[in-house]
Amino acid sequence: MDLKALEKTALSVRALAMDAIQKANSGHPGMVMGAAELGALLYGEILRHDPSEPAWPDRDRFVLSAGHGSMFLYSLLHLSGYKEMTLDAIKSFRQVGSAAAGHPEYGYSGGIEMTTGPLGQGFATAVGMAIAETMLSARFNTGNRNIVDHFTYVLAGDGCLQEGVSAEASSLAGHLELGKLIVFYDSNKITIDGSTDLSFTEDVAKRYEAYGWQVLSGSMYNFEEIVALIAKAKAEAIKPSIIILKSNIGKGSPNKENSADSHGAPLGMDEVISARKVLGIPSDDNGLDFYIAPEAVDYFKAKREGWKKNRENWFTEFDAWAKENPDLKKEWDAFYSGKANAGNLPDFTLGEKIATRTAAHKSLQAISAANPNLAGGSADLKGPNAVGIPGNYSPSNRGGVYIHFGIREFAMAAIANGISLHGGFRSFCATFMVFSDYLRPALRLSALMKQPVIYVLTHDSIFVGEDGPTHQPVEHLAVLRAIPNVRVLRPADAEETAQAWAMAMERTDGPTVLALSRQNTTVFAKDDPQWKDSLRKGAYIAQKAAKPEAVIIATGSEVNLAMEAAALSGKNVQVVSMISRELFESQSEDYQNNIVPAGVRTIVCEAGIRQGWERWAKPADIFSLERFGESGPGDKVAKHLGFTAKALSEMI
Ligand SMILES: Cc1ncc(C[n+]2csc(CCOP(=O)(O)OP(=O)(O)O)c2C)c(N)n1
Ligand SMILES: [Mg+2]
C-alpha cells in the first residue's frame, strides 16, 4: 500500500471538491474533505472495479448514501478513469448536461450505482443490492467456480443514520445476515443545523449491535487501521458490518473544519486559498486550478492494468463456468436478458366474480413460474396483497425469491430498487394502496432511475370497507399518477388483471403500479375484439354504443359500476375501461378520438379524487370522491357516500 500516493489522492479529492464547488457556487465540500482518505483507499485499494467496463456483473458495489457529497464520488471516478467523468464534467459540476450533477444521478456516468441525495435511501437500496448478490450466488455458484462473489459498500453520514428508512433496512439486513454488506459511517457529529448534540445523541454502535451487526470503529485518518477494519468486516460472513469512522467535516479548512459552515456551501475563495496552504496544495495562481497531484495520477494509472486483468480473469472464469454448466449459463442469460417471459396466464370465465387482487395472484403464479428471476414480497401483507410465490428467501435459503420485508414499506421499496439495480433480477413489492404514502420516496427514485420495479397496491378504494378511512385510499391514484414515469395500471376485471401483470413485466424503463381491488369484480364481455392490444394503449371500448349519448370513462372496479349505471339509465352509453390514463394520453389524437369521441358528453367514474381528470370531463361530469371514506361494509360505505350505480345513472 502506497501511503504517500493515498495521501496525495486524498489531497486531490479535497482540491477538486473545493474548486468545483467554488466554481459552481453551490455544493457540499464538508463531507468530501472530511472523508477524502476513505475515498482514496476505497478506489485505490479496496473496490473490485474496472473503469474500462464499469457494469461488469461481479464488481463490488459502492453507494454514496450521503449523496450531497457528490464531489467525493466524482473526483474518485475521475481519478480512476471512468470515461464520462472528465475534468470538464467536474469543471461544470452542477450544470445542466454535466455528468457531475448536483447529486449523483444513476446513468450519468459509469460508477454511479444509483441516484442518491434523499438521505437514508442509498443505505436501504444497498441492502437490496446485497440481497441480490446472495440470491445470484446461491443460484449460479458451483462451489469450484464462484462467479458471483462481491461486496456491497456504503458511505453514510449522520443524516442517513437519522433517517428511519436506514433503520428499517438495517434491522432487516441484520435479520437476513447480509455479511457482505459493509457500511462506513462518516461520524463527524455535524449536520446542517450544527452539532448532532442538537438532535442525535443515541448510541449508534449499541443500536447496530442490537440489529445484529458487527460494529467496528476507528479514525478516518489512519489508512492502516481502516484496512484492518475492512478486513475484519470482510471476514465476518454472517453479520453485516458498520465501520464507524470518526472524522472532521471540512478537514483542512482552517476556519471551517469541524463546523457546519463547511457542510453545504462553497468555502469562499479566501478560505479555499487558506485551505490550500494548510493542506499543502500547490497553486500557481490564486484562481480555480482544479489541482490533481501527479502522484495521484500515476497511482491510478498504475492501477488500471490490474483492474482490467482482474475483470478479464473473471470473464475467463465465467467462460469456463459456462462451458461446464450450459444449463446454468442459459439461465444466467435469461436473467440478464432484460426480457420477461409471457408465461401461461390464467383464463377466466365471463361472469366470474373475483377480486382483481385474487386474479393477480393467479397471474403472478404463472409469471413467477416463467420468470424465476422475479423476486419480491410484501410488507407483512402476503395474504391480503395476494403476492405469495413459492420459495421464501432467508439466510438458510438464499435461492428463495419471496422476501418477507416485515412492516417496513419504505425500506421494502428501496430494497426492491436495489435488487433491480443490481442486475439479474426483476423485483416487486406490495402493500395496501393507502400505505403507498409510506414508500413514495422510493417509488419516486424507481421512476427517476428508470427501474422497472412493480408495485402491487391492493385495497385500492373506499370499497375496502370495514377498516375505515385510514385504510381507504381516496387521493392515492392521483398522487401516484402525479409522479413522472410511474405507470399506474388499474385493471377492471380478472382478464384485464392478467394482462396488467404482463404489461408490468413488459415494461423496461420505469416502475408500474398495479392498483387492485379487495372486493370482487365481475368478468365482463369486451366489445373490442382487440382489447388486449388496445389495453396496451391505455384504454378501450368495453361496451360499445351505436350513437352514444354519453361516454363513461371508468377505471378498475368502477367499470362494472359504470356498466350497471349505463343499463339503469336507459340511454345509449358507451363504457370505456381506462387502465392507464397516462398511456392513453400518450396515444395519437385519432386513437383517443376513436375511444372517446369529441362532441359526445364524457363522464368520468373513479372512486377517488377528481384531480387530473378535468382534461376528459367537465368537473360536474366527474363522478368522484372528494372526501375521506367511512368505516363499514364496502357497499354500505359506497351507498353512504352516494357512490352507487343508481347515483351515476341519475347523473347520466
Ligand atoms: C431525506 C432528506 N432530508 C433532508 C435532506 C437535506 N440535507 C442534505 S444534507 C443534510 C444534512 C446531512 O448531515 P450529514 O449526513 O451528517 O452530512 P454532513 O453534514 O456530515 O456532510 C440534510 C438535512 C436530504 N438531502 N434528504
Ligand atoms: Mg455529519
XYZ file of C-alpha atoms and ligand atoms in Angstrom:
679
model
C 0.000 0.000 0.000
C 1.488 3.278 -1.124
C 0.620 5.636 1.727
C 2.095 8.642 0.025
C 0.015 8.087 -3.101
C -3.075 7.638 -0.975
C -2.375 10.886 0.834
C -1.873 12.650 -2.468
C -5.126 11.177 -3.710
C -6.993 12.455 -0.666
C -5.375 15.816 -1.231
C -6.539 15.845 -4.853
C -10.064 14.915 -3.830
C -10.118 17.891 -1.471
C -8.655 20.211 -4.099
C -11.148 19.147 -6.776
C -14.068 19.401 -4.400
C -13.145 22.861 -3.172
C -12.648 24.193 -6.677
C -15.632 22.555 -8.344
C -17.949 23.714 -5.592
C -16.447 27.179 -5.639
C -16.886 27.384 -9.398
C -20.493 26.155 -9.252
C -21.018 28.497 -6.330
C -23.012 25.639 -4.871
C -22.368 22.251 -3.313
C -21.226 20.448 -0.190
C -17.487 20.441 0.482
C -17.565 19.408 4.150
C -18.210 15.691 3.849
C -15.883 15.321 0.854
C -12.990 16.978 2.653
C -13.763 15.034 5.804
C -13.829 11.616 4.182
C -11.283 12.011 1.377
C -8.938 9.439 2.923
C -11.597 6.742 2.835
C -12.310 7.582 -0.798
C -8.670 7.260 -1.766
C -8.398 3.922 -0.013
C -11.637 2.537 -1.422
C -10.980 3.431 -5.029
C -7.280 2.734 -4.910
C -7.059 -0.408 -2.793
C -10.384 -1.909 -1.818
C -13.025 -1.831 -4.524
C -13.071 -4.526 -7.161
C -13.943 -2.346 -10.102
C -12.873 -1.613 -13.626
C -13.478 1.818 -15.104
C -12.972 0.405 -18.602
C -16.051 -1.778 -18.122
C -17.979 -0.276 -15.235
C -21.011 -2.558 -15.442
C -19.356 -5.986 -15.309
C -21.584 -8.177 -13.207
C -19.250 -9.195 -10.411
C -17.892 -5.771 -9.495
C -18.160 -4.557 -5.942
C -20.959 -2.071 -5.445
C -20.309 1.263 -3.808
C -23.220 3.501 -2.846
C -22.627 7.055 -1.679
C -25.680 7.285 0.519
C -24.603 10.748 1.677
C -25.310 11.942 -1.853
C -24.743 15.607 -1.053
C -21.061 14.704 -1.009
C -21.262 14.033 -4.731
C -17.824 15.518 -5.381
C -16.422 12.653 -3.301
C -17.663 10.249 -5.943
C -16.907 12.433 -8.962
C -13.312 13.174 -8.044
C -12.597 9.484 -7.438
C -14.372 8.355 -10.592
C -12.319 10.876 -12.488
C -9.047 9.765 -10.945
C -9.935 6.119 -11.526
C -10.603 6.794 -15.188
C -14.348 6.435 -15.650
C -14.724 7.915 -19.078
C -17.800 10.068 -18.590
C -16.334 11.759 -15.527
C -13.927 14.030 -17.332
C -12.230 17.011 -15.803
C -14.538 19.123 -17.953
C -17.538 17.424 -16.380
C -16.128 18.292 -12.965
C -15.462 21.832 -14.098
C -19.130 22.080 -14.964
C -20.219 20.489 -11.686
C -23.920 21.057 -11.030
C -24.548 22.471 -14.510
C -27.137 21.170 -16.957
C -25.691 18.370 -19.090
C -22.733 17.608 -16.835
C -22.132 14.035 -15.683
C -21.251 15.694 -12.394
C -24.814 16.616 -11.475
C -25.737 18.217 -8.177
C -26.255 14.827 -6.601
C -25.119 11.530 -8.138
C -27.571 10.582 -10.884
C -27.836 6.980 -11.991
C -26.922 6.618 -15.647
C -24.903 9.837 -15.869
C -21.570 8.063 -15.533
C -20.208 4.590 -15.071
C -19.538 4.001 -11.407
C -22.683 5.735 -10.200
C -24.615 2.726 -8.927
C -27.725 4.688 -8.061
C -29.197 8.126 -7.603
C -28.609 9.394 -4.089
C -29.353 12.589 -2.233
C -32.537 11.713 -0.381
C -30.724 10.726 2.805
C -31.029 7.178 4.060
C -32.282 5.763 0.781
C -28.865 4.879 -0.570
C -28.229 2.798 2.519
C -31.565 0.994 2.199
C -31.160 0.434 -1.525
C -27.708 -1.044 -0.959
C -29.349 -3.634 1.285
C -31.306 -4.682 -1.805
C -28.087 -4.956 -3.804
C -26.584 -7.139 -1.096
C -29.673 -9.350 -1.088
C -29.439 -9.721 -4.866
C -25.804 -10.799 -4.557
C -26.743 -13.614 -2.199
C -29.620 -14.712 -4.438
C -27.456 -14.784 -7.523
C -24.601 -16.612 -5.846
C -26.963 -19.243 -4.448
C -28.285 -19.863 -7.917
C -25.158 -19.757 -10.027
C -22.083 -20.551 -7.937
C -20.975 -24.132 -8.239
C -18.508 -24.379 -5.375
C -15.460 -24.844 -7.549
C -16.404 -21.807 -9.623
C -17.918 -18.911 -7.708
C -18.766 -16.438 -10.390
C -20.843 -14.269 -8.068
C -18.790 -13.030 -5.161
C -18.731 -9.338 -4.423
C -19.236 -6.891 -1.602
C -21.635 -4.001 -1.246
C -20.142 -0.902 0.347
C -21.990 2.160 1.570
C -20.835 5.524 2.812
C -23.435 7.042 5.102
C -23.406 10.136 7.274
C -25.258 11.298 10.358
C -28.227 12.197 8.182
C -28.531 8.721 6.662
C -28.407 7.188 10.116
C -31.070 9.527 11.437
C -33.499 8.709 8.661
C -35.990 5.990 9.541
C -35.537 4.157 6.276
C -31.975 3.173 7.160
C -33.225 1.813 10.480
C -35.853 -0.294 8.718
C -33.298 -1.559 6.248
C -30.600 -2.185 8.858
C -32.966 -4.183 11.003
C -33.821 -6.375 8.037
C -30.179 -6.628 6.908
C -29.198 -7.912 10.352
C -32.034 -10.397 10.341
C -31.122 -11.588 6.863
C -27.447 -11.978 7.823
C -26.093 -9.966 4.926
C -22.476 -10.470 5.841
C -21.196 -8.979 2.591
C -22.726 -5.589 3.295
C -20.203 -3.123 4.691
C -21.293 0.355 5.746
C -18.909 3.175 6.569
C -20.377 5.738 8.902
C -18.755 9.136 8.449
C -19.187 10.182 12.064
C -18.363 13.881 12.056
C -21.075 14.845 14.521
C -22.177 17.706 12.298
C -25.284 18.180 10.185
C -26.716 21.308 8.599
C -28.121 22.833 11.773
C -24.895 22.350 13.704
C -23.741 19.739 16.193
C -25.520 16.412 16.407
C -25.938 17.310 20.094
C -28.992 19.231 18.916
C -30.940 16.130 17.990
C -28.877 12.943 17.711
C -27.233 11.634 20.852
C -28.160 7.957 20.819
C -25.518 5.261 20.936
C -25.372 4.238 17.282
C -22.921 1.425 17.998
C -25.252 -0.194 20.519
C -28.174 0.230 18.174
C -26.332 -1.614 15.430
C -25.211 -4.313 17.821
C -28.863 -4.786 18.678
C -29.691 -5.098 14.983
C -27.259 -7.981 14.799
C -24.452 -6.146 13.049
C -20.729 -6.287 13.613
C -19.761 -2.838 14.880
C -16.228 -1.623 14.274
C -14.714 1.790 14.816
C -11.638 3.793 14.094
C -10.281 7.020 12.713
C -10.955 8.337 9.234
C -7.317 9.381 9.036
C -5.474 6.142 9.617
C -5.197 4.151 6.404
C -3.736 1.057 8.015
C -6.399 0.962 10.680
C -9.167 1.245 8.097
C -7.644 -1.512 6.000
C -7.616 -3.769 9.060
C -11.216 -2.881 9.861
C -12.313 -3.664 6.325
C -10.514 -6.993 6.528
C -12.480 -7.765 9.703
C -15.695 -6.727 8.041
C -14.996 -8.941 5.036
C -14.098 -11.861 7.258
C -17.463 -11.686 9.023
C -19.652 -13.851 6.831
C -22.880 -13.598 8.785
C -23.257 -10.148 10.274
C -23.310 -7.041 8.137
C -20.658 -4.600 9.335
C -20.790 -0.938 10.187
C -17.430 0.776 10.455
C -17.765 3.964 12.455
C -15.055 6.373 11.399
C -14.534 9.472 13.494
C -13.915 12.358 11.158
C -13.728 16.119 10.921
C -16.129 17.714 8.497
C -14.331 20.168 6.238
C -10.917 18.796 7.179
C -8.185 21.120 6.010
C -10.268 24.263 6.008
C -8.610 26.414 8.672
C -11.738 28.309 9.666
C -14.482 25.851 8.819
C -13.176 22.441 9.838
C -15.488 20.790 12.364
C -18.143 23.376 11.685
C -21.489 23.143 9.932
C -20.307 26.098 7.837
C -18.394 23.662 5.660
C -21.386 21.361 5.135
C -23.322 22.823 2.261
C -21.814 25.983 0.850
C -18.660 26.854 -1.054
C -15.847 27.679 1.327
C -15.313 31.061 -0.309
C -12.221 31.857 -2.367
C -10.251 33.250 0.557
C -10.877 30.144 2.584
C -10.018 27.909 -0.383
C -6.678 29.651 -0.662
C -6.029 29.307 3.069
C -7.031 25.648 2.956
C -4.604 25.015 0.106
C -1.832 26.381 2.307
C -2.859 24.212 5.255
C -3.127 21.129 3.071
C -0.031 21.792 1.027
C -1.804 22.091 -2.286
C 0.491 23.951 -4.662
C -1.258 26.655 -6.599
C 0.388 28.816 -9.226
C -2.237 31.463 -9.147
C -4.968 32.083 -6.700
C -7.723 31.103 -9.098
C -9.509 27.813 -9.591
C -6.943 25.398 -10.949
C -8.540 22.024 -10.205
C -5.296 20.680 -8.867
C -4.578 16.991 -9.122
C -1.360 15.693 -7.602
C 0.849 13.950 -10.194
C 1.428 11.138 -7.689
C -2.314 10.507 -7.603
C -2.489 10.434 -11.392
C 0.393 7.968 -11.576
C -1.012 5.851 -8.787
C -4.349 5.370 -10.520
C -2.765 4.932 -13.930
C -0.712 2.111 -12.494
C -3.839 0.507 -11.078
C -5.720 0.311 -14.347
C -3.924 -2.672 -15.794
C -4.556 -4.690 -12.649
C -8.211 -3.763 -12.545
C -8.627 -4.761 -16.149
C -6.808 -8.008 -15.606
C -8.928 -8.785 -12.605
C -12.064 -8.229 -14.621
C -10.754 -10.265 -17.550
C -9.879 -13.065 -15.164
C -13.446 -13.034 -14.036
C -14.636 -13.386 -17.632
C -12.212 -16.253 -18.191
C -13.576 -17.938 -15.090
C -17.092 -17.163 -16.271
C -16.432 -18.765 -19.670
C -15.068 -21.887 -18.020
C -18.097 -21.985 -15.746
C -20.371 -21.523 -18.753
C -18.755 -24.441 -20.551
C -19.101 -26.707 -17.554
C -22.662 -25.624 -16.794
C -24.515 -24.963 -20.036
C -27.922 -25.070 -18.362
C -26.908 -22.569 -15.730
C -25.430 -20.381 -18.430
C -28.749 -20.427 -20.261
C -30.480 -19.386 -17.094
C -27.910 -16.666 -16.472
C -28.530 -15.276 -19.952
C -32.257 -15.288 -19.311
C -31.712 -13.470 -16.022
C -29.672 -10.796 -17.755
C -31.674 -10.588 -20.970
C -33.878 -7.774 -19.730
C -36.795 -9.569 -21.344
C -39.685 -11.124 -19.487
C -41.310 -14.394 -20.484
C -45.013 -14.125 -21.131
C -45.904 -17.236 -19.144
C -49.100 -19.193 -19.215
C -51.551 -16.598 -17.992
C -54.738 -17.937 -16.408
C -58.099 -17.870 -18.145
C -61.217 -16.574 -16.503
C -64.857 -17.077 -17.423
C -67.394 -14.437 -18.285
C -69.497 -13.547 -15.294
C -66.903 -14.879 -12.848
C -66.832 -12.797 -9.700
C -63.315 -12.407 -8.414
C -61.305 -9.619 -6.784
C -58.616 -8.243 -9.062
C -56.050 -8.901 -6.304
C -57.027 -12.574 -6.437
C -56.840 -12.644 -10.212
C -53.447 -11.002 -9.864
C -52.343 -13.770 -7.532
C -53.188 -16.368 -10.175
C -51.429 -14.363 -12.857
C -48.379 -13.891 -10.660
C -48.070 -17.659 -10.212
C -47.809 -18.057 -13.973
C -45.422 -15.142 -14.365
C -43.248 -16.262 -11.480
C -43.031 -19.781 -12.912
C -41.969 -18.383 -16.280
C -39.583 -15.823 -14.770
C -37.529 -17.363 -11.981
C -35.635 -14.088 -11.671
C -38.684 -12.272 -10.363
C -38.123 -11.572 -6.677
C -40.109 -9.598 -4.186
C -42.636 -9.660 -1.447
C -44.907 -7.677 0.762
C -44.659 -5.599 3.905
C -46.317 -8.262 6.041
C -49.415 -8.457 3.813
C -48.549 -11.520 1.788
C -52.089 -12.899 2.048
C -54.080 -9.670 1.751
C -51.895 -8.414 -1.123
C -52.092 -11.878 -2.656
C -48.454 -11.884 -3.735
C -47.196 -15.146 -2.308
C -44.899 -17.101 -4.618
C -43.041 -20.310 -3.830
C -39.660 -20.173 -2.101
C -39.099 -17.953 0.925
C -35.816 -16.099 0.847
C -33.902 -16.483 4.114
C -30.329 -16.953 5.358
C -30.794 -20.688 5.001
C -32.494 -20.409 1.625
C -30.754 -17.780 -0.471
C -32.290 -19.327 -3.555
C -35.771 -18.214 -2.440
C -37.411 -15.315 -4.220
C -40.207 -14.390 -1.850
C -38.996 -11.797 0.647
C -40.765 -11.205 3.939
C -39.999 -7.494 4.225
C -41.722 -7.091 7.555
C -43.707 -3.929 8.191
C -41.188 -1.668 6.535
C -42.783 -0.213 3.413
C -40.163 2.409 2.659
C -37.190 0.088 3.062
C -39.085 -2.554 1.097
C -39.397 -0.301 -1.931
C -35.817 0.935 -1.631
C -34.644 -2.679 -1.424
C -36.747 -3.531 -4.479
C -34.864 -0.748 -6.263
C -31.578 -2.222 -5.106
C -32.463 -5.694 -6.345
C -33.399 -4.250 -9.712
C -30.323 -2.032 -9.932
C -28.021 -4.890 -9.048
C -28.859 -6.666 -12.279
C -30.108 -10.164 -12.974
C -33.435 -9.685 -11.234
C -36.821 -8.134 -11.679
C -38.380 -7.030 -8.430
C -41.776 -6.303 -6.978
C -43.106 -5.127 -3.662
C -46.564 -4.893 -2.188
C -48.703 -3.193 0.403
C -52.134 -1.627 0.787
C -52.506 1.277 -1.621
C -53.175 3.668 1.234
C -49.714 2.902 2.616
C -48.026 3.765 -0.635
C -47.521 7.059 1.192
C -45.011 5.237 3.347
C -42.911 4.199 0.353
C -43.416 7.020 -2.093
C -39.876 8.455 -1.915
C -38.526 5.117 -3.147
C -41.138 4.895 -5.890
C -40.010 8.341 -6.972
C -36.448 7.052 -7.221
C -37.590 3.977 -9.197
C -39.120 6.410 -11.657
C -36.112 8.719 -11.715
C -33.695 5.809 -12.185
C -35.973 4.118 -14.758
C -36.120 0.868 -12.790
C -38.966 -1.464 -13.811
C -39.974 -2.287 -10.251
C -43.551 -3.494 -9.869
C -45.636 -2.066 -7.037
C -48.610 -4.241 -6.174
C -51.008 -1.939 -4.332
C -54.197 -3.646 -3.293
C -57.309 -2.424 -1.472
C -57.471 0.427 -3.914
C -60.612 2.343 -2.894
C -63.298 3.005 -0.286
C -64.660 -0.415 -1.235
C -62.061 -1.721 1.237
C -64.911 -1.443 3.704
C -64.729 -2.087 7.409
C -61.177 -0.935 8.078
C -62.420 2.597 7.511
C -60.929 5.838 6.219
C -57.377 5.182 7.428
C -57.283 2.220 5.078
C -59.308 3.634 2.199
C -57.275 5.406 -0.444
C -59.004 8.428 -1.932
C -56.254 10.736 -3.167
C -53.709 7.999 -3.876
C -54.400 7.254 -7.519
C -53.944 10.947 -8.278
C -50.815 11.081 -6.164
C -49.291 8.034 -7.843
C -50.170 9.284 -11.321
C -48.579 12.617 -10.476
C -45.073 11.148 -10.332
C -43.412 11.336 -13.761
C -42.576 7.964 -15.323
C -44.768 5.980 -12.931
C -47.245 3.853 -14.863
C -50.431 3.294 -12.907
C -52.488 0.328 -14.152
C -55.935 -0.162 -12.676
C -57.446 -3.250 -14.270
C -61.223 -3.631 -14.289
C -61.687 -7.382 -14.083
C -59.739 -10.609 -13.842
C -58.945 -10.747 -17.560
C -57.564 -7.231 -17.578
C -55.613 -8.038 -14.432
C -53.726 -10.894 -16.065
C -52.821 -8.534 -18.910
C -51.850 -5.833 -16.422
C -49.282 -8.142 -14.803
C -47.981 -8.955 -18.269
C -47.801 -5.244 -19.123
C -45.877 -4.562 -15.931
C -43.388 -7.272 -16.873
C -43.094 -5.963 -20.437
C -42.058 -2.531 -19.193
C -38.311 -1.945 -19.031
C -37.898 1.765 -18.413
C -39.748 2.564 -15.227
C -41.964 1.354 -12.420
C -45.518 0.100 -12.716
C -48.202 0.335 -10.081
C -50.830 -2.392 -10.142
C -53.889 -0.911 -8.445
C -56.008 -3.856 -7.356
C -59.322 -4.323 -5.639
C -60.087 -6.096 -2.424
C -63.696 -6.640 -3.487
C -64.949 -8.832 -6.295
C -65.452 -7.543 -9.783
C -67.337 -9.397 -12.495
C -65.566 -10.557 -15.630
C -67.382 -8.800 -18.493
C -67.647 -9.339 -22.230
C -65.456 -6.899 -24.137
C -66.880 -5.312 -27.269
C -63.407 -4.594 -28.625
C -62.125 -7.900 -30.078
C -58.590 -6.461 -29.966
C -58.972 -5.374 -26.371
C -55.649 -6.869 -25.259
C -53.792 -4.684 -27.744
C -55.987 -1.708 -27.009
C -55.372 -2.143 -23.297
C -51.709 -1.540 -24.005
C -52.720 1.842 -25.390
C -54.288 2.730 -22.074
C -57.998 2.379 -22.833
C -60.518 0.560 -25.000
C -64.240 0.397 -25.593
C -65.511 -2.192 -23.171
C -69.139 -1.636 -24.082
C -69.925 -0.049 -27.412
C -72.913 2.160 -28.120
C -74.039 2.862 -31.689
C -74.726 6.558 -31.438
C -73.625 7.209 -27.885
C -75.405 9.915 -25.939
C -72.625 9.733 -23.396
C -69.288 8.029 -22.905
C -68.247 6.930 -19.466
C -64.555 6.590 -18.799
C -64.177 4.305 -15.818
C -61.192 2.654 -14.203
C -60.717 -0.542 -12.238
C -63.629 -1.805 -10.215
C -65.730 1.163 -11.353
C -66.037 -0.270 -14.861
C -68.576 -2.760 -13.510
C -70.360 0.086 -11.798
C -70.377 2.173 -14.980
C -71.910 -0.675 -16.965
C -74.603 -1.107 -14.381
C -75.317 2.625 -14.387
C -75.423 2.673 -18.195
C -78.053 -0.060 -18.155
C -80.066 1.693 -15.465
C -80.021 4.994 -17.347
C -81.828 3.557 -20.355
C -79.626 5.675 -22.601
C -77.114 4.860 -25.283
C -73.968 4.903 -23.211
C -70.521 3.772 -24.271
C -68.280 2.466 -21.493
C -64.533 2.858 -21.759
C -62.174 0.975 -19.493
C -59.113 3.134 -18.974
C -56.468 1.019 -17.355
C -53.885 3.769 -17.623
C -54.683 7.404 -18.175
C -51.035 8.207 -18.789
C -50.726 5.563 -21.529
C -53.968 6.714 -23.139
C -52.880 10.325 -23.107
C -49.702 9.362 -24.954
C -51.653 7.880 -27.918
C -52.412 9.643 -31.196
C -55.342 12.018 -31.293
C -57.023 9.616 -33.727
C -56.843 6.757 -31.306
C -58.088 8.900 -28.460
C -60.932 10.145 -30.616
C -61.951 6.606 -31.543
C -62.318 5.707 -27.906
C -63.622 8.978 -26.514
C -65.270 10.753 -29.457
C -65.193 14.519 -29.420
C -68.580 16.176 -29.244
C -70.132 13.494 -27.063
C -70.684 14.129 -23.389
C -67.955 12.389 -21.399
C -68.376 11.263 -17.825
C -65.525 10.014 -15.682
C -66.103 7.489 -12.928
C -63.430 6.649 -10.383
C -63.637 6.069 -6.628
C -61.065 8.724 -5.836
C -60.489 12.458 -6.121
C -61.150 14.092 -9.463
C -57.769 15.800 -9.743
C -56.232 15.031 -13.123
C -59.479 14.014 -14.817
C -60.534 17.540 -15.786
C -58.947 17.078 -19.196
C -61.553 14.439 -20.026
C -64.743 15.775 -18.487
C -66.274 18.898 -17.007
C -65.997 18.953 -13.219
C -69.765 18.385 -12.954
C -69.395 15.245 -15.079
C -66.754 13.659 -12.917
C -68.218 11.044 -10.634
C -65.574 11.073 -7.928
C -65.000 11.166 -4.193
C -63.774 14.379 -2.683
C -63.726 13.287 0.936
C -62.343 10.542 3.179
C -64.354 7.369 3.467
C -66.143 5.792 6.382
C -65.944 2.534 8.211
C -68.498 -0.098 7.241
C -69.043 -2.859 4.716
C -67.855 -1.661 1.311
C -71.251 -1.441 -0.357
C -72.751 0.332 2.677
C -69.925 2.863 2.698
C -70.405 3.450 -1.032
C -74.122 3.945 -0.511
C -73.496 6.322 2.379
C -71.150 8.352 0.190
C -73.545 8.324 -2.757
C -71.092 6.362 -4.860
C -73.532 3.913 -6.458
C -74.633 2.828 -9.924
C -78.000 4.430 -9.240
C -76.424 7.792 -8.425
C -74.257 7.559 -11.546
C -77.257 6.646 -13.710
C -79.025 9.739 -12.403
C -76.024 11.800 -13.354
C -76.182 10.293 -16.851
C -34.376 12.979 3.091
C -33.535 14.190 3.131
N -33.819 15.154 4.033
C -33.097 16.294 4.052
C -32.078 16.496 3.185
C -31.290 17.794 3.188
N -29.947 17.561 3.725
C -28.919 17.372 2.913
S -27.516 17.047 3.743
C -28.282 17.200 5.229
C -27.513 17.019 6.499
C -26.797 15.741 6.477
O -25.954 15.602 7.548
P -24.795 14.525 7.450
O -25.296 13.300 6.857
O -24.202 14.445 8.804
O -23.811 15.141 6.416
P -22.556 16.090 6.721
O -23.097 17.387 7.202
O -21.760 15.408 7.749
O -21.924 16.222 5.397
C -29.627 17.483 5.047
C -30.579 17.684 6.161
C -31.811 15.461 2.257
N -30.864 15.564 1.349
N -32.544 14.322 2.275
Mg -22.409 14.677 9.609
